[in-house]
PDB file of C-alpha atoms in Angstrom:
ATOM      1  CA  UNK A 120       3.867  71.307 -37.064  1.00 64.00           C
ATOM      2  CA  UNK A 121       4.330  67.740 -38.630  1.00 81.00           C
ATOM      3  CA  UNK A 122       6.340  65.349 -36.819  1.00 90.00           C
ATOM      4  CA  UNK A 123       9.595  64.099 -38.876  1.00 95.00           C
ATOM      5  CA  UNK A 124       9.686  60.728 -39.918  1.00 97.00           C
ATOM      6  CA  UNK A 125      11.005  58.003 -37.291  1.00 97.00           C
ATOM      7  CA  UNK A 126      11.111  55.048 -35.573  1.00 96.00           C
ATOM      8  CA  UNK A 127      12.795  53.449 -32.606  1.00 94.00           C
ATOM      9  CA  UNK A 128      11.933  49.390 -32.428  1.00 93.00           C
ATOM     10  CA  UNK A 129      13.007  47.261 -29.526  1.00 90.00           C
ATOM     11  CA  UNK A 130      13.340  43.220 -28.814  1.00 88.00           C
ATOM     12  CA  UNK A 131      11.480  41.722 -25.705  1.00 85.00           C
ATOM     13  CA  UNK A 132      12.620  39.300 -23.734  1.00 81.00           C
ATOM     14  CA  UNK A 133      15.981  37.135 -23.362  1.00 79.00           C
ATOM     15  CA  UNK A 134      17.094  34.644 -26.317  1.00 76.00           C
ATOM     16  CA  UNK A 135      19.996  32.244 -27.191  1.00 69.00           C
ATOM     17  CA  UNK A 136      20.385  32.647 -30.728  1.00 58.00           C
ATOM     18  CA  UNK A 137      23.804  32.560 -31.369  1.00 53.00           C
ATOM     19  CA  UNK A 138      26.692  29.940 -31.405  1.00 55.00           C
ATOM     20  CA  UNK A 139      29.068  30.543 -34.048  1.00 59.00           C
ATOM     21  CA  UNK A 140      26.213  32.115 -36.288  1.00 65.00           C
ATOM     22  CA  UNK A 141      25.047  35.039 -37.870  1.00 74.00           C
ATOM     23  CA  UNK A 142      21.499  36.221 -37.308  1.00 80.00           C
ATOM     24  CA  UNK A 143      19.310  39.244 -38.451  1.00 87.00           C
ATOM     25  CA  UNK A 144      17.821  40.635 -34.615  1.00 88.00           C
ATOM     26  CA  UNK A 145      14.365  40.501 -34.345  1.00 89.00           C
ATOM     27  CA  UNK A 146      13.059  43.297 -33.182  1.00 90.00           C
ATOM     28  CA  UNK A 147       9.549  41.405 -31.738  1.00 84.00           C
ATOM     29  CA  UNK A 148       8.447  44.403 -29.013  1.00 81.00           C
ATOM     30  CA  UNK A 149       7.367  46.792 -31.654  1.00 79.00           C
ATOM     31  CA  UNK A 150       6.804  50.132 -30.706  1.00 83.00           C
ATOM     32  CA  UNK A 151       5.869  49.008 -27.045  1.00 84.00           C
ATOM     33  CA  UNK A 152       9.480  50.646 -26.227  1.00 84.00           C
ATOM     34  CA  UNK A 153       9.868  53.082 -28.895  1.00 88.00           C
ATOM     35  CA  UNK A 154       7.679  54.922 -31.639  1.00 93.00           C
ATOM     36  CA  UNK A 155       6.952  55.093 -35.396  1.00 95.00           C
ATOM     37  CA  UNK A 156       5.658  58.308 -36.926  1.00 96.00           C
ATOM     38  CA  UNK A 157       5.802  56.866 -39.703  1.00 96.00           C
ATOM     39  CA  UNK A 158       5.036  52.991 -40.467  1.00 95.00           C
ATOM     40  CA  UNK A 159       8.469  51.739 -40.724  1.00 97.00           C
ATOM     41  CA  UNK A 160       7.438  49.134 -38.679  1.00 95.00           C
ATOM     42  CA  UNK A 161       5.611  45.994 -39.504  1.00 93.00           C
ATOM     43  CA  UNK A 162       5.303  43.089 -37.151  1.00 91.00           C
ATOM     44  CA  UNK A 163       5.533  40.460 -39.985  1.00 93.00           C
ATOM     45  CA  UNK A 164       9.019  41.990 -41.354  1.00 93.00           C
ATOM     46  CA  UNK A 165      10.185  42.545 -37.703  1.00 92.00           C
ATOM     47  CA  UNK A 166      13.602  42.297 -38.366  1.00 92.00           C
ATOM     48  CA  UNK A 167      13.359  45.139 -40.638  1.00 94.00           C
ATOM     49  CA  UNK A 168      12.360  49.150 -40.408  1.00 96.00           C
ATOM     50  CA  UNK A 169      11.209  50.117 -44.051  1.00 98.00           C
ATOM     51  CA  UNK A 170      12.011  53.523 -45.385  1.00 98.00           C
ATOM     52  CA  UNK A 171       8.787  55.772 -46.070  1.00 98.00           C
ATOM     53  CA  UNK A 172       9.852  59.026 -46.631  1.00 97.00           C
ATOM     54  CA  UNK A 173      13.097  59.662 -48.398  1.00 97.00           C
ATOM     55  CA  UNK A 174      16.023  61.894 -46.835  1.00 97.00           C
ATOM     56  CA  UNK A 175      18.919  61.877 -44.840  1.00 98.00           C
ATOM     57  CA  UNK A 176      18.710  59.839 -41.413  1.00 98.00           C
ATOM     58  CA  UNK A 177      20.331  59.401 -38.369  1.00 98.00           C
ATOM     59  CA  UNK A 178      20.332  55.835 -37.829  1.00 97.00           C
ATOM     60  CA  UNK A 179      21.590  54.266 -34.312  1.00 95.00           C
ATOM     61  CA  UNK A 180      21.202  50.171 -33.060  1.00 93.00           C
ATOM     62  CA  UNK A 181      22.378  48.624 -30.238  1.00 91.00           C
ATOM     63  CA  UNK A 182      22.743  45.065 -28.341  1.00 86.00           C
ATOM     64  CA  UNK A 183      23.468  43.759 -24.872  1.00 84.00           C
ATOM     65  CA  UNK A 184      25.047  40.733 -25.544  1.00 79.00           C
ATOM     66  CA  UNK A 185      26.610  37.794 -22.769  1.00 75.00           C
ATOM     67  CA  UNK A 186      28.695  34.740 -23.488  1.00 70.00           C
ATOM     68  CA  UNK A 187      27.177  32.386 -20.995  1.00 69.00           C
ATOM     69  CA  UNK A 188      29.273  29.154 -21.846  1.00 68.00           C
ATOM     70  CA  UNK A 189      32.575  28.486 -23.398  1.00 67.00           C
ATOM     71  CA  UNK A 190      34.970  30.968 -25.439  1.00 66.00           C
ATOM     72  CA  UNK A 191      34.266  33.324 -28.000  1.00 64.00           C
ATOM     73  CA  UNK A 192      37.039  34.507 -30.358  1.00 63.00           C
ATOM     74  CA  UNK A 193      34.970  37.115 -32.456  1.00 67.00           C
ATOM     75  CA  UNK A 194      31.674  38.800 -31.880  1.00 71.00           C
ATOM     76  CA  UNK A 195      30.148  41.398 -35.003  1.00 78.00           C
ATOM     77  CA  UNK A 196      27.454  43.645 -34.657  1.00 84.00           C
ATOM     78  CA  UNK A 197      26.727  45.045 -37.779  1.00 89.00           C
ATOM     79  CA  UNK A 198      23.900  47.461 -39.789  1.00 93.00           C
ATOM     80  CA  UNK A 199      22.570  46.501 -43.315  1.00 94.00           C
ATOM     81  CA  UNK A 200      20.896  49.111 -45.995  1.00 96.00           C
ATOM     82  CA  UNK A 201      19.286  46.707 -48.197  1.00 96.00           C
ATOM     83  CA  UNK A 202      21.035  43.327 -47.493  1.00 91.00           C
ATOM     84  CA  UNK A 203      24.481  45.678 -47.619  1.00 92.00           C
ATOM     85  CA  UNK A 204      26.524  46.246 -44.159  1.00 90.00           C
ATOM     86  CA  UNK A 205      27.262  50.342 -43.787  1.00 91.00           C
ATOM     87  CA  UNK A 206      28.337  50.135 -40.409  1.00 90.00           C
ATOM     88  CA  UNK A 207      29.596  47.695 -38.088  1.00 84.00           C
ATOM     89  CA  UNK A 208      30.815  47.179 -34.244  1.00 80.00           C
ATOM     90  CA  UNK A 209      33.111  44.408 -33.805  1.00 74.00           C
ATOM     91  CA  UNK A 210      35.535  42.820 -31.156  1.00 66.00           C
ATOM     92  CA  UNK A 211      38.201  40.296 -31.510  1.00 59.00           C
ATOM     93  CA  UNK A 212      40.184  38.065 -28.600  1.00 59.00           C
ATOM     94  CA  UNK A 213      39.504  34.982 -26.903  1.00 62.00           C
ATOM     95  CA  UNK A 214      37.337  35.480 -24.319  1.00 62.00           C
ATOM     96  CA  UNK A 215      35.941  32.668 -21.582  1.00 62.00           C
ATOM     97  CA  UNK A 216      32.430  32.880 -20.226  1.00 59.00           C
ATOM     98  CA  UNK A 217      30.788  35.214 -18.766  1.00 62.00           C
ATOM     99  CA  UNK A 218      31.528  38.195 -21.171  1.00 67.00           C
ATOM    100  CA  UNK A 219      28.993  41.230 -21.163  1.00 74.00           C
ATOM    101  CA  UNK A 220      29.327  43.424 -24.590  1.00 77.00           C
ATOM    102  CA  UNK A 221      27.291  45.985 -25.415  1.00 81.00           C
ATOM    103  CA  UNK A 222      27.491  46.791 -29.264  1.00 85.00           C
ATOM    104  CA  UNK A 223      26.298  50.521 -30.506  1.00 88.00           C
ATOM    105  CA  UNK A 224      26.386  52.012 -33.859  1.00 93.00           C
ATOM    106  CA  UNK A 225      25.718  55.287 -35.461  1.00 95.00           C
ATOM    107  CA  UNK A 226      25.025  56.427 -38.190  1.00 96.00           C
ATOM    108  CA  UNK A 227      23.963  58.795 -40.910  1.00 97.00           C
ATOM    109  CA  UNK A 228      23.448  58.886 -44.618  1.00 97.00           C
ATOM    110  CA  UNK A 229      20.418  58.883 -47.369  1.00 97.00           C
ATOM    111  CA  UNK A 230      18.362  56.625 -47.225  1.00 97.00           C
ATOM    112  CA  UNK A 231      15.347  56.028 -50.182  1.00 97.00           C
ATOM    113  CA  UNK A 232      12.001  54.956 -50.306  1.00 98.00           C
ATOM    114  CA  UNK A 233      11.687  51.177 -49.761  1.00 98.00           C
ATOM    115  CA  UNK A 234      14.975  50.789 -48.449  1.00 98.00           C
ATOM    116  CA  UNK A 235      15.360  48.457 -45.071  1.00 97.00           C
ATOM    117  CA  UNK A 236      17.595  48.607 -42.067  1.00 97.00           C
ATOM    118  CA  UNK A 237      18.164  45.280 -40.531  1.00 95.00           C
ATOM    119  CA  UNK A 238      21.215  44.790 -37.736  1.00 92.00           C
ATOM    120  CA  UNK A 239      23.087  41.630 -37.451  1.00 87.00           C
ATOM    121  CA  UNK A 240      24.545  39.740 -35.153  1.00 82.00           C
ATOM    122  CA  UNK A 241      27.611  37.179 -35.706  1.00 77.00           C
ATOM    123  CA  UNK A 242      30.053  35.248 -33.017  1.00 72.00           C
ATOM    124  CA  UNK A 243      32.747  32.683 -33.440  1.00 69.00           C
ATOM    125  CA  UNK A 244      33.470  30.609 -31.086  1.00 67.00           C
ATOM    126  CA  UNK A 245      31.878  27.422 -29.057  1.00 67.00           C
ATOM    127  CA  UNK A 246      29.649  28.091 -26.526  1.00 68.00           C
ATOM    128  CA  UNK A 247      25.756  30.481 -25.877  1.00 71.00           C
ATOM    129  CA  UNK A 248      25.241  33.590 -26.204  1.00 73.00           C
ATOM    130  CA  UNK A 249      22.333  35.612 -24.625  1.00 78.00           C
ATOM    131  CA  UNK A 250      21.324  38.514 -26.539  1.00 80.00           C
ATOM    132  CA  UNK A 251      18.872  40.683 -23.938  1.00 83.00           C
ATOM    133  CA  UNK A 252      16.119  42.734 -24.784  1.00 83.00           C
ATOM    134  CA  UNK A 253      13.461  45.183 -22.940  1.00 76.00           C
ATOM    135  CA  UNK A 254      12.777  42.633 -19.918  1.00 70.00           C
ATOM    136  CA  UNK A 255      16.435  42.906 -18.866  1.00 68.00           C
ATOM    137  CA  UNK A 256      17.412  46.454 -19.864  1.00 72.00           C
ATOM    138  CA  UNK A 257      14.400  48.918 -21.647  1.00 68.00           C
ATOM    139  CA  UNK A 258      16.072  49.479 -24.921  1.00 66.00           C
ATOM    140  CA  UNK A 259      18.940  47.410 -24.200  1.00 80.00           C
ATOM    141  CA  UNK A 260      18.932  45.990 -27.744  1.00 89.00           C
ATOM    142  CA  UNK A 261      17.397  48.254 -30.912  1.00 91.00           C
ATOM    143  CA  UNK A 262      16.937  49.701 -34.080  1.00 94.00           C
ATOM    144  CA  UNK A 263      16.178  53.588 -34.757  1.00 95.00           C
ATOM    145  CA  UNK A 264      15.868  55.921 -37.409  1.00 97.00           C
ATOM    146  CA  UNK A 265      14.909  59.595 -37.235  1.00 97.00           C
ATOM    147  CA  UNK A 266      14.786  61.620 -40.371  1.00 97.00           C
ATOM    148  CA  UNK A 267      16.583  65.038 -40.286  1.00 97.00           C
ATOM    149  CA  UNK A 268      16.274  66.523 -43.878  1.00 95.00           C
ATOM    150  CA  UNK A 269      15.816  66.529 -47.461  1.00 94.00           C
ATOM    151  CA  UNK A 270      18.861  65.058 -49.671  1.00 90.00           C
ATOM    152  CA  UNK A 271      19.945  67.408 -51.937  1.00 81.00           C
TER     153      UNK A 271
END
């Protein structure tokens, strides 16, 4: 029996990224935590999975996320399709340092091939943010997509 499409990318180690920005994840451990049946993956568009086979996919991302100095006001976690957000986990309120968040999203829809997935990051604020990967938590921080059928 042939294995359905997917792919479940990870990022490796720790990283300070973000201070009042916005910033597409990079998802630099690959496969080391996760799989690709299908070569979504590609280490020099590692922000990215690329759709292969067309059809209707669950799609879930996540991020471990800590405020290490100052005060954030608003943090945004969000999924793109092809440069355009379809889902997004957000959270407003001052907040002073240290602040743990862990951001999730799910989500399912049609997805063609050649179409991307790419999560985003974005705070407000003054301050450093930590954004952990697979050296702090396995997993703690990814992209996946699993493909569950045909679209009709």
């Amino acid at each position: 029996q042939r294995v359905p499409p997917a792919c479940r990318i990870t990022k490796s180690g720790t990283t300070r990224p973000f201070s009042s920005s916005t910033s597409a994840i990079a998802m630099d451990n690959g496969t080391t935590n996760g799989y690709d049946t299908d070569g979504m993956y590609s280490a020099a568009s590692n922000t990215r999975i690329t759709i292969k086979t067309a059809g209707i996919y669950v799609v879930t991302a996540s991020a471990y996320t800590a405020w290490e100095t100052g005060t954030w006001t608003a943090g945004a976690f969000a999924l793109q399709k092809s440069g355009v957000t379809i889902a997004a986990d957000e959270s407003y309120g001052s907040q002073a340092a240290i602040a743990y968040r862990t951001y999730g999203i799910a989500w399912t829809g049609a997805l063609a091939v050649n179409d991307y997935l790419t999560v985003y990051h974005t705070f407000g604020g003054a301050g450093t943010m930590n954004l952990y990967g697979d050296s702090t938590f396995v997993g703690a921080t990814h992209i996946a997509a699993t493909w569950v059928g045909q679209a009709s």
